[in-house]
Short mmCIF file of C-alpha atoms in Angstrom, two decimals:
data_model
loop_
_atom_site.label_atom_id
_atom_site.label_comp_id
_atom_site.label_asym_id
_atom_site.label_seq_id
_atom_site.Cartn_x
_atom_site.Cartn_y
_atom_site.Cartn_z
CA UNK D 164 67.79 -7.74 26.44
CA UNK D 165 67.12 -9.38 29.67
CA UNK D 166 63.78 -9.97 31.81
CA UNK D 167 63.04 -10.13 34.98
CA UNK D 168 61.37 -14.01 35.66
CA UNK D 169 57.83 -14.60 36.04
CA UNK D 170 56.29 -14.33 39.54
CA UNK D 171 53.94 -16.85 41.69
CA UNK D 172 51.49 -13.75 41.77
CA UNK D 173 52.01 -13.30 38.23
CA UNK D 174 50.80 -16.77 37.65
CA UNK D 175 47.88 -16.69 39.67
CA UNK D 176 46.59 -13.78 38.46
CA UNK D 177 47.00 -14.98 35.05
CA UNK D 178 45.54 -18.58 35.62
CA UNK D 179 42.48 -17.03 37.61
CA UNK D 180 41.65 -14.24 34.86
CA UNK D 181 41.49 -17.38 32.40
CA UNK D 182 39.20 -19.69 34.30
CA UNK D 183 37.06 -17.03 34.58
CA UNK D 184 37.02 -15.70 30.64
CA UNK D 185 36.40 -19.50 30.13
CA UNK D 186 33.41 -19.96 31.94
CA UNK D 187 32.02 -16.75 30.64
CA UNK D 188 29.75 -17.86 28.47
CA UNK D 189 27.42 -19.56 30.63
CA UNK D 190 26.79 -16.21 31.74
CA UNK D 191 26.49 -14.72 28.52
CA UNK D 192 24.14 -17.56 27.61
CA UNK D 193 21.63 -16.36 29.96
CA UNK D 194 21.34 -12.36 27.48
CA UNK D 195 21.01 -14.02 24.31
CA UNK D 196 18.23 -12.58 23.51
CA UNK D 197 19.51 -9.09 24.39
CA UNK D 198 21.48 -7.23 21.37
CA UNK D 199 25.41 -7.73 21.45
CA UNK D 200 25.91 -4.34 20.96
CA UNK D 201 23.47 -3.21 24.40
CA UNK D 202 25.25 -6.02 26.30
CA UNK D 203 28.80 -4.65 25.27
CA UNK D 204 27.53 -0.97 26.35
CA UNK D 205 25.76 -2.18 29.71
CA UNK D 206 29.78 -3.86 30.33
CA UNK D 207 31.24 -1.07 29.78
CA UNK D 208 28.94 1.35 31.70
CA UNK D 209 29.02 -0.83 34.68
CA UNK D 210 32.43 -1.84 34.71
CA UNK D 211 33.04 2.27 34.66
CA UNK D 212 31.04 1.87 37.44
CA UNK D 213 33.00 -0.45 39.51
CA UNK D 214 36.28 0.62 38.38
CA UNK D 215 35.72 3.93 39.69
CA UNK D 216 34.26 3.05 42.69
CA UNK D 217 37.73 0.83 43.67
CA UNK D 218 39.44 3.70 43.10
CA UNK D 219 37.89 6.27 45.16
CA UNK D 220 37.51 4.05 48.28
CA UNK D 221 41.43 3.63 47.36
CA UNK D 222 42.06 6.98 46.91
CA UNK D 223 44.20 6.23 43.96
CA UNK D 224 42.13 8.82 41.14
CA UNK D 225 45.15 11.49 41.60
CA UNK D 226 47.76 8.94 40.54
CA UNK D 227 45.57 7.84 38.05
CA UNK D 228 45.00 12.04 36.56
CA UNK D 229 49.36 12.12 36.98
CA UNK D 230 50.05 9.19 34.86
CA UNK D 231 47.68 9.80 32.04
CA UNK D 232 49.99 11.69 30.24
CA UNK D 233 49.54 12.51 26.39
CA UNK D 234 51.39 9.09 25.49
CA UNK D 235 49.15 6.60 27.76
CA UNK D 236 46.00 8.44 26.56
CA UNK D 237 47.02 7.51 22.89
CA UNK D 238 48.01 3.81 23.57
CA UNK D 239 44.89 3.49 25.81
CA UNK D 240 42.70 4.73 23.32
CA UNK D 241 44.07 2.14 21.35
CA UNK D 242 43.58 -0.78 23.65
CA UNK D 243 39.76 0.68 24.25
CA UNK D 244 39.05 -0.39 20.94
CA UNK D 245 40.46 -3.49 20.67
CA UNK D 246 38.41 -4.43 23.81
CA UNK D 247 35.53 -3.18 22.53
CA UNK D 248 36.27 -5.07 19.23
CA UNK D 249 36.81 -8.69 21.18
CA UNK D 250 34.12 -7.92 23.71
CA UNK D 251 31.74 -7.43 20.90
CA UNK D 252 32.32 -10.06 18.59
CA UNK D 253 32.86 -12.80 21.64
CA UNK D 254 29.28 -11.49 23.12
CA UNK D 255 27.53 -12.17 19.32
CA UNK D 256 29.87 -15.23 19.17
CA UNK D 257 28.01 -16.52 22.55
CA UNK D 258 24.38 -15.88 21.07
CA UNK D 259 25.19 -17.11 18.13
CA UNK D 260 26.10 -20.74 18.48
CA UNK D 261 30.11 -19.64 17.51
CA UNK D 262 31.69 -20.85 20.80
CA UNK D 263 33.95 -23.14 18.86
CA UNK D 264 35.34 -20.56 16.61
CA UNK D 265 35.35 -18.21 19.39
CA UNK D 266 37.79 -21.29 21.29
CA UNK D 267 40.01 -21.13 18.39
CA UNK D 268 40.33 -17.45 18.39
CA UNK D 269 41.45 -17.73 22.04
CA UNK D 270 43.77 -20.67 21.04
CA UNK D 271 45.38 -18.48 18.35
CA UNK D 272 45.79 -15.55 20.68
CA UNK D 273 49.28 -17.29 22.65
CA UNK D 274 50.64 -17.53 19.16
CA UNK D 275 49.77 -13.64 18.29
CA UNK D 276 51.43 -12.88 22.37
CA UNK D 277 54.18 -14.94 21.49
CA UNK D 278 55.21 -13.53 17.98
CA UNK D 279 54.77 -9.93 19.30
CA UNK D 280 56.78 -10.42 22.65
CA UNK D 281 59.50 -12.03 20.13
CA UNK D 282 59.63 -9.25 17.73
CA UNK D 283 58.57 -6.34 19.65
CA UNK D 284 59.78 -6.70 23.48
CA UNK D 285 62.77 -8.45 22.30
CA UNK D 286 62.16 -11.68 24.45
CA UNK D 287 63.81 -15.22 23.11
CA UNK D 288 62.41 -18.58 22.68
CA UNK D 289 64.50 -21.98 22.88
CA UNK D 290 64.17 -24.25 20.21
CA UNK D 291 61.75 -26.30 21.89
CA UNK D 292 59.74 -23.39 22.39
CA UNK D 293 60.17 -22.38 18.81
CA UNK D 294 59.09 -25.95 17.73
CA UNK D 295 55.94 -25.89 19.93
CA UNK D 296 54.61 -22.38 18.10
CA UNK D 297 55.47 -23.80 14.73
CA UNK D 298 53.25 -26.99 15.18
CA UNK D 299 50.56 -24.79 16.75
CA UNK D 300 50.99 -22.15 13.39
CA UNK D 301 50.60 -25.24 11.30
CA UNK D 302 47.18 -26.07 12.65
CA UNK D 303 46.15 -22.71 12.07
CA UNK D 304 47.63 -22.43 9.35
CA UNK D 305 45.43 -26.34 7.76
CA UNK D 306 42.03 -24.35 8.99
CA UNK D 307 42.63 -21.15 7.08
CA UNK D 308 43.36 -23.36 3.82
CA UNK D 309 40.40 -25.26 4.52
CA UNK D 310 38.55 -22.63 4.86
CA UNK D 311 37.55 -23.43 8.36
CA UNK D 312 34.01 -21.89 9.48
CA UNK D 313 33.82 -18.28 10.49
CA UNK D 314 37.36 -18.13 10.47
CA UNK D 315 37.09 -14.38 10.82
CA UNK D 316 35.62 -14.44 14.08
CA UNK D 317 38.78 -16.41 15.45
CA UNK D 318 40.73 -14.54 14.19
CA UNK D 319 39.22 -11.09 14.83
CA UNK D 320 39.49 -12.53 18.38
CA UNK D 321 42.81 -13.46 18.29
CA UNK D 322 44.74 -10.21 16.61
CA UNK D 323 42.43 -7.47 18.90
CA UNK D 324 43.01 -9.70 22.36
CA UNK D 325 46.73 -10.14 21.38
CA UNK D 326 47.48 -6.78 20.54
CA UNK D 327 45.42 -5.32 23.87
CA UNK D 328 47.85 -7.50 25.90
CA UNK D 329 50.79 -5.80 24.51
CA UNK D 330 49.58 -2.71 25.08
CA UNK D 331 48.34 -2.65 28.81
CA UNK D 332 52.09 -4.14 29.16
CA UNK D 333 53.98 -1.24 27.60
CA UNK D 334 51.52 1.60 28.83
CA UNK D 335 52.62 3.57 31.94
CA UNK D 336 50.06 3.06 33.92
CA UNK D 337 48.89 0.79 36.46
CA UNK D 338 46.08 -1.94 36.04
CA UNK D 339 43.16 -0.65 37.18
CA UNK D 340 43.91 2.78 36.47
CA UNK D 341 44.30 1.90 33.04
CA UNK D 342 40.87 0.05 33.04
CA UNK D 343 39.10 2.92 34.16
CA UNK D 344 40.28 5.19 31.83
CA UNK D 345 39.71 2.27 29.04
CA UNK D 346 36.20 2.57 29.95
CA UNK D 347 35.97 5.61 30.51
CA UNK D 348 37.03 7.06 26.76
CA UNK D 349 34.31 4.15 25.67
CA UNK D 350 31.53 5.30 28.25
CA UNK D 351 30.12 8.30 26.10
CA UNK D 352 29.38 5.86 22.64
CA UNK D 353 27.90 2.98 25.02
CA UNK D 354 25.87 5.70 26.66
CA UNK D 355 24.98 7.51 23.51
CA UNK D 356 23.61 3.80 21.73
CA UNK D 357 21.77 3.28 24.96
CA UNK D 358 19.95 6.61 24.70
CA UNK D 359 19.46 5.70 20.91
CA UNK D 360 17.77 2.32 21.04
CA UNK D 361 16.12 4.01 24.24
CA UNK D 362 13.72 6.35 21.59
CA UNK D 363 13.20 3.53 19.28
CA UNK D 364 11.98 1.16 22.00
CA UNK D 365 13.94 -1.31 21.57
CA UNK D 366 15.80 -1.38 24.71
CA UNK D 367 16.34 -4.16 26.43
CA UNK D 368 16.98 -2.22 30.20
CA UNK D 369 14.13 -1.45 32.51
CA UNK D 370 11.62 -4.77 31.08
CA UNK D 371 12.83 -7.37 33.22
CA UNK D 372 13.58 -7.37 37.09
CA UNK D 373 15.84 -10.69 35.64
CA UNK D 374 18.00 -9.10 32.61
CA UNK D 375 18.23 -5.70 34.43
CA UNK D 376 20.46 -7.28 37.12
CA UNK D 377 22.02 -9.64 34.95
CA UNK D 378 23.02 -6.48 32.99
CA UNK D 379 24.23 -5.05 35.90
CA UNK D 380 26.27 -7.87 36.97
CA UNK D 381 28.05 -7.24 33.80
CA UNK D 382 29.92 -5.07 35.52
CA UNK D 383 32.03 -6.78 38.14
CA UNK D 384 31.38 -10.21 35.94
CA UNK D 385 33.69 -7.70 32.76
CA UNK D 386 35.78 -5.91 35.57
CA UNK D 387 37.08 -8.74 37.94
CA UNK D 388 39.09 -10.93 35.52
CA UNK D 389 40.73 -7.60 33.08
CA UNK D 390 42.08 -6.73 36.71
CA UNK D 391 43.72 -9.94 36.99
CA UNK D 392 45.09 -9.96 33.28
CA UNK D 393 46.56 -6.79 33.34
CA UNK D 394 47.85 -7.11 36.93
CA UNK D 395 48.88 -10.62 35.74
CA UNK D 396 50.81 -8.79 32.20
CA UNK D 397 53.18 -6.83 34.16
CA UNK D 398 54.11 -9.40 36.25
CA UNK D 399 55.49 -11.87 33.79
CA UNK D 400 57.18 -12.45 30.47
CA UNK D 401 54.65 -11.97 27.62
CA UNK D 402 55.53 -15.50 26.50
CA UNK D 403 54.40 -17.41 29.85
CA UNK D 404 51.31 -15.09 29.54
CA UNK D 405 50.06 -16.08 26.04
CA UNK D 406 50.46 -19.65 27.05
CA UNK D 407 48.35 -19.09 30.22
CA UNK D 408 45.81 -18.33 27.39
CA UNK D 409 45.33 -21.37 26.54
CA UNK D 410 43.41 -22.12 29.61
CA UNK D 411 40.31 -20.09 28.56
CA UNK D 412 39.87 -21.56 25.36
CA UNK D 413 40.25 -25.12 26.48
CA UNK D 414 36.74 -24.31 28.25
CA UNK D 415 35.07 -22.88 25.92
CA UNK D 416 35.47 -25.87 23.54
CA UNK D 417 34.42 -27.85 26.32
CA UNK D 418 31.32 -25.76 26.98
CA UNK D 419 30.42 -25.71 23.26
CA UNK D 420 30.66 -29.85 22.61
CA UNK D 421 29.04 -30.54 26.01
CA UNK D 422 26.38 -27.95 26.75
CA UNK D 423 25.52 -26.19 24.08
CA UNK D 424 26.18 -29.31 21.68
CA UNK D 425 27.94 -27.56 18.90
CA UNK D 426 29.24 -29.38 15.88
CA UNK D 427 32.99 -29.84 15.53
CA UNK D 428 34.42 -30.27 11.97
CA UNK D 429 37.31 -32.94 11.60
CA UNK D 430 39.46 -30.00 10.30
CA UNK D 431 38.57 -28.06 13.19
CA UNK D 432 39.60 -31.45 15.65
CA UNK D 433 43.14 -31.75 13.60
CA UNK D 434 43.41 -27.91 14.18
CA UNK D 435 42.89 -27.76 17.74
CA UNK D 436 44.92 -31.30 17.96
CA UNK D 437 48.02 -29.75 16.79
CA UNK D 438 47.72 -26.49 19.05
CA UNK D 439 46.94 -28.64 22.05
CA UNK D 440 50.50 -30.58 21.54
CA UNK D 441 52.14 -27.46 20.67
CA UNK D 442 51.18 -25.90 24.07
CA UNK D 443 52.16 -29.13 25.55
CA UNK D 444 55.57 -28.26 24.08
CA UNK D 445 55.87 -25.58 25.05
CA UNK D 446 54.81 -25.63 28.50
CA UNK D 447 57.14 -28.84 28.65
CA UNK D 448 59.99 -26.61 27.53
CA UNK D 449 58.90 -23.65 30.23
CA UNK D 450 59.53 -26.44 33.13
CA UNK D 451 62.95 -27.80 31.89
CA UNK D 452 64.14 -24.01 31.68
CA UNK D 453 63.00 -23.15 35.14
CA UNK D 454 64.77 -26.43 36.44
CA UNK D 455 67.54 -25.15 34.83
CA UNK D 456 67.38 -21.91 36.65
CA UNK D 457 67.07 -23.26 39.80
CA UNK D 458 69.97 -25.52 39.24
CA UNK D 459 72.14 -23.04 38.04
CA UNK D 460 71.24 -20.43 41.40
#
């Protein structure tokens, strides 16, 4: 089975939608007081919001209503709750001092991309390639024995984010037109918690000018990067885009050591060590093989 090669678009959607999943936090930081679960229903309410709005002033909704055939409804209502599954437990990761397990959750992810566009899209990896994911699996691999923190939030993060990828690749549908109806099939539980916490009180919309439009902003702060990722996903080999992943990740480690002053186990240190020269591996290996390609045209 052959594929087509990446794209320059490709890669700069990819890279962009990573910078920006990396830096999340900082916004995130500023609701941690508000309850993970409101914050994930004010995303996807708003990002509903600002998906649908692109689409009308692009006229595209008809398109949209054509592809979502019986097929794409199933695998989106899939990949709805896998994002609702990572967008949760990286929003209580945020509030919760967890940004370093949350980083190794999004360093794990490439490896879950990888292995799935090996075994299930049929794409091949050199041996360098192959040696690069086998040092990264082994650092993994020395956390879970050691029993490394909240492992499960890494790698609750890693399978759902992984397997959403693989999906918005294989679904017949466009990016955005995917997103919407993503959000749209979660819209009526977000709405329906909203209204719930609404007659107990405990809302967290309508008390402050300041969270109410950070809230808001969740919208086109959620909507702006899953654009570029899924634009980004059918524009290049599933491989290149699970090692673009490690770009987020990278951050958020940095974010938790340097502003938010986490503690970072040794084992956690060795772990990220060996997934940091695996990636180096295997982004070495990605350069040599487009030399060779340009050699050989």
């Amino acid at each position: 089975m052959t594929h087509p090669p990446d794209s320059r678009t490709g890669l700069l959607y990819g890279i962009a939608a990573n910078v920006l999943w990396g830096v999340l936090p900082l916004y995130l930081n500023l609701l941690k007081d508000v309850d993970a679960l409101q914050v994930l229903s004010h995303r996807v309410l708003w990002s509903l919001l600002v998906f649908g709005t692109i689409l009308v002033a692009a006229r595209q909704m008809r398109p949209i209503l054509a592809a979502a055939k019986v097929r794409t409804l199933g695998l989106l209502t899939l990949s709805a709750a896998l994002i609702a599954i990572n967008w949760f437990v990286y929003i209580w990761s945020a509030a919760n001092g967890r940004l370093v397990e949350a980083s190794l959750g999004y360093f794990i992810t490439p490896l879950v991309s990888v292995a799935l566009g090996t075994l299930l899209l049929g794409e091949r990896l050199d041996r360098l390639q192959k040696v690069a994911i086998g040092v990264a699996a082994a650092g993994v691999l020395i956390l879970v024995i050691s029993g490394g923190g909240a492992l499960w939030i890494s790698l609750t993060l890693a399978l759902s984010f992984g397997v959403y990828g693989l999906i918005r690749k294989v679904a017949a549908i466009d990016a955005l037109g995917g997103l919407m109806i993503e959000t749209a099939i979660l819209a009526p539980f977000a709405l329906g918690l909203l209204f719930y916490v609404s007659g107990l009180g405990e809302t967290a919309f309508g008390q402050s000018g300041v969270v109410d439009a950070l809230l808001i902003l969740a919208g086109p702060i959620t909507a702006l990067p899953l654009i570029l990722f899924a634009a980004g996903a059918r524009r290049l080999r599933y491989a290149t885009l699970g090692l673009l992943q490690f770009i987020a990740p990278t951050l958020l480690l940095l974010e938790a050591f340097l502003l938010y002053h986490e503690p970072i186990r040794p084992v956690q240190l060795a772990t990220f060590g060996l997934i940091w020269f695996g990636c180096g591996l295997y982004a070495w290996s990605s350069v040599i093989a487009a030399r060779q390609s340009r050699t050989r045209a």
